[in-house]
């Protein structure tokens, strides 16, 4: 841990990159006040601290307001289909282990339609970072309950609430095998930026679950600013203790909950394929 902090400080001193180098310049179409702005700022700042240039980083997303994020950054990006960000990111990391791969998206994208990929990405423990912007609602499709929605949240599609116990992403990640598990708040981009650097550098699959308010369909989430507080414990290696801590948590504790020591999947260096060779395979009518 100390080694990681020292490396962060080292990079801050010597790195010539600036946050603007990671911006695509495109103007986000998010609602004013959406928590995803804080996550975007944190990713830009975190990648500056990390010190690798934009062309050595790839952001992969699914579909949703939050999944638009790769379009706002200058790294390589892949805006995929709903729930499939982790499948694409896993394949990419296996064939290009030299790149830093970051999957991003929402709670609907990652925990509902993409839930199976989430469990198995934790289990496979491929070395990458997954940032989930959790607003406990489907923002893009106008406010349906998601897997993390509180059971009594009243909305048009579920009057009186859905009455189901919410999914616990941190407990799920720890028990399925993720090696680094944390929760952050989008309203504190500097803390999140440091967590992003640590998650990127920690070997194996890292989950950062970000409380990212949907100010349009869940305006009451503006209160998160006053409700979030540091997690009581940060647990190293002891997976059972970390899972117990995650189950006891009320969903508003912020910090790194678990740092594991599982060895990540490592792939051997892959042969470089020239783009011209790939293009040749698509030429119609070649003999
Ligand atoms: C296969 C498929 N099913 C459903 C949809 C419709 N859809 C688009 S975004 C979305 C939910 C997004 O919610 P979330 O991932 O929580 O992201 P947010 O918009 O809240 O950031 C849904 C259901 C789709 N695009 N593709
Ligand atoms: S609908 Fe919600 S999640 Fe989507 S951009 Fe607006 S505030 Fe953000």
mmCIF file of C-alpha atoms and ligand atoms in Angstrom:
data_model
loop_
_atom_site.group_PDB
_atom_site.id
_atom_site.type_symbol
_atom_site.label_atom_id
_atom_site.label_comp_id
_atom_site.label_asym_id
_atom_site.label_seq_id
_atom_site.Cartn_x
_atom_site.Cartn_y
_atom_site.Cartn_z
ATOM 1 C CA UNK A 1 0.000 0.000 0.000
ATOM 2 C CA UNK A 2 2.763 2.459 0.955
ATOM 3 C CA UNK A 3 4.554 1.558 -2.246
ATOM 4 C CA UNK A 4 1.450 2.519 -4.231
ATOM 5 C CA UNK A 5 1.062 5.865 -2.455
ATOM 6 C CA UNK A 6 4.732 6.643 -3.039
ATOM 7 C CA UNK A 7 4.319 5.827 -6.727
ATOM 8 C CA UNK A 8 1.316 8.154 -6.958
ATOM 9 C CA UNK A 9 3.339 10.989 -5.403
ATOM 10 C CA UNK A 10 6.238 10.224 -7.723
ATOM 11 C CA UNK A 11 4.019 10.435 -10.785
ATOM 12 C CA UNK A 12 2.429 13.674 -9.608
ATOM 13 C CA UNK A 13 5.862 15.261 -9.429
ATOM 14 C CA UNK A 14 7.268 14.017 -12.730
ATOM 15 C CA UNK A 15 4.292 13.564 -15.011
ATOM 16 C CA UNK A 16 3.904 15.984 -17.915
ATOM 17 C CA UNK A 17 0.275 15.015 -18.611
ATOM 18 C CA UNK A 18 -2.677 17.258 -17.740
ATOM 19 C CA UNK A 19 -6.357 16.456 -17.218
ATOM 20 C CA UNK A 20 -7.243 18.167 -20.516
ATOM 21 C CA UNK A 21 -5.064 15.620 -22.359
ATOM 22 C CA UNK A 22 -7.657 13.005 -21.426
ATOM 23 C CA UNK A 23 -10.654 15.035 -22.598
ATOM 24 C CA UNK A 24 -12.124 14.458 -26.083
ATOM 25 C CA UNK A 25 -13.533 17.974 -26.078
ATOM 26 C CA UNK A 26 -17.064 16.684 -26.702
ATOM 27 C CA UNK A 27 -19.643 18.332 -24.453
ATOM 28 C CA UNK A 28 -21.429 15.787 -22.191
ATOM 29 C CA UNK A 29 -25.174 15.599 -22.772
ATOM 30 C CA UNK A 30 -25.788 14.636 -19.135
ATOM 31 C CA UNK A 31 -28.327 16.633 -17.095
ATOM 32 C CA UNK A 32 -26.835 19.524 -15.153
ATOM 33 C CA UNK A 33 -25.891 18.137 -11.722
ATOM 34 C CA UNK A 34 -25.608 14.485 -12.813
ATOM 35 C CA UNK A 35 -23.039 12.637 -10.691
ATOM 36 C CA UNK A 36 -21.392 11.246 -13.826
ATOM 37 C CA UNK A 37 -19.630 14.610 -14.326
ATOM 38 C CA UNK A 38 -17.691 13.940 -11.097
ATOM 39 C CA UNK A 39 -16.684 10.474 -12.326
ATOM 40 C CA UNK A 40 -15.472 11.919 -15.630
ATOM 41 C CA UNK A 41 -13.378 14.510 -13.762
ATOM 42 C CA UNK A 42 -11.998 11.821 -11.449
ATOM 43 C CA UNK A 43 -11.003 9.576 -14.366
ATOM 44 C CA UNK A 44 -9.169 12.461 -16.059
ATOM 45 C CA UNK A 45 -7.349 13.357 -12.840
ATOM 46 C CA UNK A 46 -6.654 9.744 -11.918
ATOM 47 C CA UNK A 47 -5.162 8.957 -15.316
ATOM 48 C CA UNK A 48 -2.901 12.007 -15.048
ATOM 49 C CA UNK A 49 -1.611 10.636 -11.742
ATOM 50 C CA UNK A 50 -1.303 7.154 -13.199
ATOM 51 C CA UNK A 51 1.026 8.620 -15.807
ATOM 52 C CA UNK A 52 0.270 6.536 -18.902
ATOM 53 C CA UNK A 53 -0.660 8.476 -22.066
ATOM 54 C CA UNK A 54 -4.206 8.324 -23.494
ATOM 55 C CA UNK A 55 -3.287 5.897 -26.311
ATOM 56 C CA UNK A 56 -2.253 3.253 -23.755
ATOM 57 C CA UNK A 57 -5.650 3.265 -22.043
ATOM 58 C CA UNK A 58 -8.985 1.893 -23.291
ATOM 59 C CA UNK A 59 -12.415 2.671 -21.864
ATOM 60 C CA UNK A 60 -15.164 0.159 -22.619
ATOM 61 C CA UNK A 61 -18.838 0.744 -21.846
ATOM 62 C CA UNK A 62 -22.304 -0.671 -22.399
ATOM 63 C CA UNK A 63 -25.450 1.444 -22.792
ATOM 64 C CA UNK A 64 -26.924 4.064 -20.465
ATOM 65 C CA UNK A 65 -26.306 7.698 -19.556
ATOM 66 C CA UNK A 66 -23.151 6.644 -17.680
ATOM 67 C CA UNK A 67 -21.994 4.468 -20.576
ATOM 68 C CA UNK A 68 -21.616 7.571 -22.741
ATOM 69 C CA UNK A 69 -18.465 8.386 -20.792
ATOM 70 C CA UNK A 70 -15.846 6.940 -23.211
ATOM 71 C CA UNK A 71 -16.994 9.469 -25.832
ATOM 72 C CA UNK A 72 -15.918 12.303 -23.557
ATOM 73 C CA UNK A 73 -12.368 11.059 -23.121
ATOM 74 C CA UNK A 74 -9.431 10.994 -25.530
ATOM 75 C CA UNK A 75 -8.325 7.450 -24.669
ATOM 76 C CA UNK A 76 -9.317 4.632 -26.969
ATOM 77 C CA UNK A 77 -12.965 3.826 -26.368
ATOM 78 C CA UNK A 78 -15.583 1.225 -27.152
ATOM 79 C CA UNK A 79 -19.265 2.083 -26.633
ATOM 80 C CA UNK A 80 -20.764 -1.373 -26.879
ATOM 81 C CA UNK A 81 -24.155 -2.945 -26.303
ATOM 82 C CA UNK A 82 -26.190 -3.020 -23.124
ATOM 83 C CA UNK A 83 -24.596 -5.164 -20.391
ATOM 84 C CA UNK A 84 -21.648 -6.406 -22.449
ATOM 85 C CA UNK A 85 -18.874 -4.010 -21.416
ATOM 86 C CA UNK A 86 -17.064 -6.592 -19.292
ATOM 87 C CA UNK A 87 -17.153 -9.244 -22.021
ATOM 88 C CA UNK A 88 -15.517 -6.841 -24.484
ATOM 89 C CA UNK A 89 -13.069 -5.524 -21.873
ATOM 90 C CA UNK A 90 -12.029 -9.060 -20.851
ATOM 91 C CA UNK A 91 -11.305 -10.087 -24.433
ATOM 92 C CA UNK A 92 -9.398 -6.898 -25.072
ATOM 93 C CA UNK A 93 -7.229 -7.265 -21.989
ATOM 94 C CA UNK A 94 -6.429 -10.891 -22.859
ATOM 95 C CA UNK A 95 -5.127 -10.001 -26.322
ATOM 96 C CA UNK A 96 -3.580 -6.639 -25.363
ATOM 97 C CA UNK A 97 -2.236 -7.106 -21.821
ATOM 98 C CA UNK A 98 0.018 -4.085 -22.412
ATOM 99 C CA UNK A 99 -2.976 -1.704 -22.305
ATOM 100 C CA UNK A 100 -4.795 -0.435 -19.225
ATOM 101 C CA UNK A 101 -8.413 -1.491 -19.665
ATOM 102 C CA UNK A 102 -11.203 0.274 -17.778
ATOM 103 C CA UNK A 103 -14.841 -0.776 -18.094
ATOM 104 C CA UNK A 104 -17.460 1.816 -17.127
ATOM 105 C CA UNK A 105 -21.254 1.885 -16.932
ATOM 106 C CA UNK A 106 -24.339 1.993 -14.785
ATOM 107 C CA UNK A 107 -25.979 -0.281 -12.232
ATOM 108 C CA UNK A 108 -28.619 -1.393 -14.737
ATOM 109 C CA UNK A 109 -26.016 -2.133 -17.371
ATOM 110 C CA UNK A 110 -23.588 -3.922 -15.058
ATOM 111 C CA UNK A 111 -25.707 -5.618 -12.415
ATOM 112 C CA UNK A 112 -28.891 -6.468 -14.322
ATOM 113 C CA UNK A 113 -28.487 -7.348 -18.004
ATOM 114 C CA UNK A 114 -24.707 -7.597 -17.464
ATOM 115 C CA UNK A 115 -24.938 -9.368 -14.095
ATOM 116 C CA UNK A 116 -23.656 -12.685 -15.349
ATOM 117 C CA UNK A 117 -20.614 -11.057 -16.944
ATOM 118 C CA UNK A 118 -20.007 -9.190 -13.685
ATOM 119 C CA UNK A 119 -19.899 -12.371 -11.587
ATOM 120 C CA UNK A 120 -17.608 -14.159 -14.006
ATOM 121 C CA UNK A 121 -15.315 -11.174 -14.503
ATOM 122 C CA UNK A 122 -14.769 -11.178 -10.721
ATOM 123 C CA UNK A 123 -14.205 -14.931 -10.825
ATOM 124 C CA UNK A 124 -11.732 -14.736 -13.724
ATOM 125 C CA UNK A 125 -9.794 -11.940 -12.010
ATOM 126 C CA UNK A 126 -8.413 -10.467 -15.224
ATOM 127 C CA UNK A 127 -6.283 -7.433 -14.509
ATOM 128 C CA UNK A 128 -8.614 -4.491 -15.194
ATOM 129 C CA UNK A 129 -10.713 -1.833 -13.506
ATOM 130 C CA UNK A 130 -14.517 -1.643 -13.494
ATOM 131 C CA UNK A 131 -16.111 1.674 -12.508
ATOM 132 C CA UNK A 132 -19.859 1.438 -11.935
ATOM 133 C CA UNK A 133 -21.812 4.701 -11.709
ATOM 134 C CA UNK A 134 -24.571 3.510 -9.415
ATOM 135 C CA UNK A 135 -27.598 5.825 -9.213
ATOM 136 C CA UNK A 136 -29.971 3.046 -8.195
ATOM 137 C CA UNK A 137 -32.148 3.705 -11.234
ATOM 138 C CA UNK A 138 -32.228 3.292 -15.027
ATOM 139 C CA UNK A 139 -31.555 6.908 -15.972
ATOM 140 C CA UNK A 140 -31.455 6.693 -19.756
ATOM 141 C CA UNK A 141 -34.791 4.883 -20.061
ATOM 142 C CA UNK A 142 -36.463 7.368 -17.728
ATOM 143 C CA UNK A 143 -36.496 6.054 -14.226
ATOM 144 C CA UNK A 144 -37.249 2.340 -13.849
ATOM 145 C CA UNK A 145 -36.004 0.540 -10.714
ATOM 146 C CA UNK A 146 -32.623 -1.179 -11.070
ATOM 147 C CA UNK A 147 -31.043 -4.068 -9.116
ATOM 148 C CA UNK A 148 -29.741 -1.626 -6.480
ATOM 149 C CA UNK A 149 -32.983 0.353 -6.054
ATOM 150 C CA UNK A 150 -34.354 0.481 -2.514
ATOM 151 C CA UNK A 151 -37.432 -1.807 -2.067
ATOM 152 C CA UNK A 152 -39.772 1.063 -1.130
ATOM 153 C CA UNK A 153 -38.796 3.562 -3.851
ATOM 154 C CA UNK A 154 -42.115 4.692 -5.291
ATOM 155 C CA UNK A 155 -42.271 5.290 -9.048
ATOM 156 C CA UNK A 156 -44.824 5.108 -11.883
ATOM 157 C CA UNK A 157 -43.763 1.660 -13.019
ATOM 158 C CA UNK A 158 -43.696 0.221 -9.478
ATOM 159 C CA UNK A 159 -46.161 2.131 -7.265
ATOM 160 C CA UNK A 160 -45.189 1.693 -3.615
ATOM 161 C CA UNK A 161 -41.834 0.176 -4.627
ATOM 162 C CA UNK A 162 -40.670 -3.135 -6.046
ATOM 163 C CA UNK A 163 -40.374 -4.712 -2.588
ATOM 164 C CA UNK A 164 -37.185 -6.580 -3.437
ATOM 165 C CA UNK A 165 -33.963 -6.661 -1.461
ATOM 166 C CA UNK A 166 -31.322 -4.703 -3.423
ATOM 167 C CA UNK A 167 -28.327 -6.433 -4.950
ATOM 168 C CA UNK A 168 -25.161 -5.918 -2.856
ATOM 169 C CA UNK A 169 -22.408 -5.269 -5.432
ATOM 170 C CA UNK A 170 -19.513 -5.197 -2.972
ATOM 171 C CA UNK A 171 -20.466 -8.484 -1.302
ATOM 172 C CA UNK A 172 -21.078 -10.072 -4.703
ATOM 173 C CA UNK A 173 -17.700 -8.920 -6.020
ATOM 174 C CA UNK A 174 -15.786 -10.145 -2.975
ATOM 175 C CA UNK A 175 -17.440 -13.555 -2.863
ATOM 176 C CA UNK A 176 -17.096 -14.050 -6.627
ATOM 177 C CA UNK A 177 -13.339 -13.377 -6.453
ATOM 178 C CA UNK A 178 -12.603 -9.709 -7.254
ATOM 179 C CA UNK A 179 -9.224 -8.666 -5.889
ATOM 180 C CA UNK A 180 -9.892 -4.982 -5.091
ATOM 181 C CA UNK A 181 -13.306 -3.716 -4.013
ATOM 182 C CA UNK A 182 -14.156 -0.123 -3.128
ATOM 183 C CA UNK A 183 -16.969 2.415 -2.968
ATOM 184 C CA UNK A 184 -16.625 6.108 -3.792
ATOM 185 C CA UNK A 185 -18.858 9.168 -4.077
ATOM 186 C CA UNK A 186 -19.027 11.112 -7.347
ATOM 187 C CA UNK A 187 -19.157 14.352 -5.343
ATOM 188 C CA UNK A 188 -15.539 13.843 -4.236
ATOM 189 C CA UNK A 189 -13.588 13.469 -7.513
ATOM 190 C CA UNK A 190 -10.188 13.831 -5.847
ATOM 191 C CA UNK A 191 -10.743 10.895 -3.513
ATOM 192 C CA UNK A 192 -12.157 8.906 -6.414
ATOM 193 C CA UNK A 193 -9.143 9.806 -8.596
ATOM 194 C CA UNK A 194 -6.764 8.308 -6.006
ATOM 195 C CA UNK A 195 -8.948 5.217 -5.752
ATOM 196 C CA UNK A 196 -8.871 4.855 -9.552
ATOM 197 C CA UNK A 197 -5.063 4.923 -9.522
ATOM 198 C CA UNK A 198 -4.921 2.327 -6.779
ATOM 199 C CA UNK A 199 -7.532 0.116 -8.474
ATOM 200 C CA UNK A 200 -5.690 0.317 -11.800
ATOM 201 C CA UNK A 201 -2.410 -0.689 -10.195
ATOM 202 C CA UNK A 202 -3.765 -3.401 -7.935
ATOM 203 C CA UNK A 203 -3.278 -6.783 -9.630
ATOM 204 C CA UNK A 204 -6.458 -8.495 -10.821
ATOM 205 C CA UNK A 205 -10.056 -7.389 -11.190
ATOM 206 C CA UNK A 206 -10.857 -4.149 -9.356
ATOM 207 C CA UNK A 207 -14.396 -2.877 -8.752
ATOM 208 C CA UNK A 208 -15.051 0.726 -7.800
ATOM 209 C CA UNK A 209 -18.734 1.223 -7.135
ATOM 210 C CA UNK A 210 -19.440 4.971 -7.328
ATOM 211 C CA UNK A 211 -22.518 6.541 -5.776
ATOM 212 C CA UNK A 212 -23.386 8.841 -8.681
ATOM 213 C CA UNK A 213 -26.660 10.726 -8.168
ATOM 214 C CA UNK A 214 -29.311 10.818 -10.905
ATOM 215 C CA UNK A 215 -30.523 14.285 -10.168
ATOM 216 C CA UNK A 216 -33.436 13.984 -12.637
ATOM 217 C CA UNK A 217 -35.128 10.735 -11.613
ATOM 218 C CA UNK A 218 -33.773 10.439 -8.042
ATOM 219 C CA UNK A 219 -33.442 14.089 -6.889
ATOM 220 C CA UNK A 220 -33.447 12.911 -3.270
ATOM 221 C CA UNK A 221 -29.947 11.493 -3.910
ATOM 222 C CA UNK A 222 -28.625 15.059 -3.550
ATOM 223 C CA UNK A 223 -28.674 14.211 0.177
ATOM 224 C CA UNK A 224 -25.881 11.632 -0.357
ATOM 225 C CA UNK A 225 -23.458 14.521 -0.014
ATOM 226 C CA UNK A 226 -24.289 14.697 3.701
ATOM 227 C CA UNK A 227 -24.956 10.985 4.223
ATOM 228 C CA UNK A 228 -21.759 9.367 2.931
ATOM 229 C CA UNK A 229 -19.060 8.606 5.488
ATOM 230 C CA UNK A 230 -15.832 6.582 5.628
ATOM 231 C CA UNK A 231 -16.178 2.792 5.813
ATOM 232 C CA UNK A 232 -15.334 1.571 9.322
ATOM 233 C CA UNK A 233 -12.858 -1.064 8.073
ATOM 234 C CA UNK A 234 -10.512 -1.723 5.192
ATOM 235 C CA UNK A 235 -9.660 -5.401 5.005
ATOM 236 C CA UNK A 236 -6.602 -7.013 3.431
ATOM 237 C CA UNK A 237 -6.539 -10.652 2.287
ATOM 238 C CA UNK A 238 -9.302 -12.010 4.585
ATOM 239 C CA UNK A 239 -12.106 -12.561 2.047
ATOM 240 C CA UNK A 240 -14.609 -13.911 4.591
ATOM 241 C CA UNK A 241 -14.150 -10.886 6.858
ATOM 242 C CA UNK A 242 -14.488 -8.526 3.908
ATOM 243 C CA UNK A 243 -17.681 -10.254 2.738
ATOM 244 C CA UNK A 244 -19.139 -9.985 6.251
ATOM 245 C CA UNK A 245 -18.269 -6.288 6.311
ATOM 246 C CA UNK A 246 -19.921 -5.768 2.913
ATOM 247 C CA UNK A 247 -23.084 -7.528 4.075
ATOM 248 C CA UNK A 248 -23.254 -5.414 7.240
ATOM 249 C CA UNK A 249 -22.778 -2.176 5.297
ATOM 250 C CA UNK A 250 -25.747 0.145 4.614
ATOM 251 C CA UNK A 251 -24.585 1.243 1.167
ATOM 252 C CA UNK A 252 -23.222 4.672 2.106
ATOM 253 C CA UNK A 253 -19.748 3.828 3.462
ATOM 254 C CA UNK A 254 -16.923 5.173 1.297
ATOM 255 C CA UNK A 255 -13.414 3.768 0.928
ATOM 256 C CA UNK A 256 -11.468 0.675 -0.108
ATOM 257 C CA UNK A 257 -13.211 -2.266 1.535
ATOM 258 C CA UNK A 258 -11.016 -5.104 0.316
ATOM 259 C CA UNK A 259 -7.523 -5.662 -1.067
ATOM 260 C CA UNK A 260 -6.948 -9.298 -1.982
ATOM 261 C CA UNK A 261 -3.914 -11.292 -2.993
ATOM 262 C CA UNK A 262 -5.280 -13.602 -5.692
ATOM 263 C CA UNK A 263 -2.933 -13.875 -8.621
ATOM 264 C CA UNK A 264 -4.538 -12.341 -11.720
ATOM 265 C CA UNK A 265 -4.910 -14.118 -15.045
ATOM 266 C CA UNK A 266 -1.801 -13.377 -17.064
ATOM 267 C CA UNK A 267 -1.633 -13.934 -20.812
ATOM 268 C CA UNK A 268 1.636 -14.322 -22.705
ATOM 269 C CA UNK A 269 2.599 -11.527 -25.116
ATOM 270 C CA UNK A 270 0.435 -11.786 -28.222
ATOM 271 C CA UNK A 271 1.756 -11.686 -31.815
ATOM 272 C CA UNK A 272 1.355 -8.261 -33.388
ATOM 273 C CA UNK A 273 -1.010 -8.310 -36.370
ATOM 274 C CA UNK A 274 -0.682 -5.596 -39.004
ATOM 275 C CA UNK A 275 -3.906 -3.733 -39.839
ATOM 276 C CA UNK A 276 -3.212 -4.376 -43.555
ATOM 277 C CA UNK A 277 -3.340 -8.148 -42.906
ATOM 278 C CA UNK A 278 -6.742 -7.823 -41.231
ATOM 279 C CA UNK A 279 -7.990 -5.639 -44.089
ATOM 280 C CA UNK A 280 -6.904 -8.275 -46.623
ATOM 281 C CA UNK A 281 -9.223 -10.807 -44.954
ATOM 282 C CA UNK A 282 -12.190 -8.563 -45.744
ATOM 283 C CA UNK A 283 -11.435 -8.041 -49.422
ATOM 284 C CA UNK A 284 -14.344 -9.467 -51.422
ATOM 285 C CA UNK A 285 -13.546 -11.610 -54.410
ATOM 286 C CA UNK A 286 -9.911 -12.322 -53.551
ATOM 287 C CA UNK A 287 -8.648 -15.645 -54.794
HETATM 288 C C1 LIG B 1 -30.604 -5.295 -24.906
HETATM 289 C C2 LIG B 1 -31.138 -3.968 -24.420
HETATM 290 N N1 LIG B 1 -32.116 -3.948 -23.503
HETATM 291 C C3 LIG B 1 -32.582 -2.767 -23.068
HETATM 292 C C4 LIG B 1 -32.081 -1.595 -23.537
HETATM 293 C C5 LIG B 1 -32.661 -0.293 -23.057
HETATM 294 N N2 LIG B 1 -31.778 0.389 -22.118
HETATM 295 C C6 LIG B 1 -30.904 1.326 -22.543
HETATM 296 S S1 LIG B 1 -30.081 2.044 -21.297
HETATM 297 C C7 LIG B 1 -30.915 1.099 -20.152
HETATM 298 C C8 LIG B 1 -30.705 1.252 -18.684
HETATM 299 C C9 LIG B 1 -29.514 2.022 -18.305
HETATM 300 O O1 LIG B 1 -29.461 2.122 -16.916
HETATM 301 P P1 LIG B 1 -28.084 2.171 -16.151
HETATM 302 O O2 LIG B 1 -27.171 1.134 -16.681
HETATM 303 O O3 LIG B 1 -28.366 2.109 -14.706
HETATM 304 O O4 LIG B 1 -27.443 3.536 -16.601
HETATM 305 P P2 LIG B 1 -27.847 5.064 -16.365
HETATM 306 O O5 LIG B 1 -28.618 5.466 -17.582
HETATM 307 O O6 LIG B 1 -28.659 5.144 -15.108
HETATM 308 O O7 LIG B 1 -26.534 5.731 -16.262
HETATM 309 C C10 LIG B 1 -31.803 0.238 -20.770
HETATM 310 C C11 LIG B 1 -32.690 -0.718 -20.071
HETATM 311 C C12 LIG B 1 -31.044 -1.660 -24.495
HETATM 312 N N3 LIG B 1 -30.458 -0.553 -24.972
HETATM 313 N N4 LIG B 1 -30.594 -2.855 -24.920
HETATM 314 S S1 LIG B 2 -31.126 11.084 -16.449
HETATM 315 FE FE1 LIG B 2 -30.013 10.870 -14.515
HETATM 316 S S2 LIG B 2 -28.232 9.552 -14.995
HETATM 317 FE FE2 LIG B 2 -29.064 10.348 -16.950
HETATM 318 S S3 LIG B 2 -27.853 12.207 -17.362
HETATM 319 FE FE3 LIG B 2 -29.733 12.829 -16.285
HETATM 320 S S4 LIG B 2 -29.124 12.905 -14.110
HETATM 321 FE FE4 LIG B 2 -27.576 11.679 -15.188
#
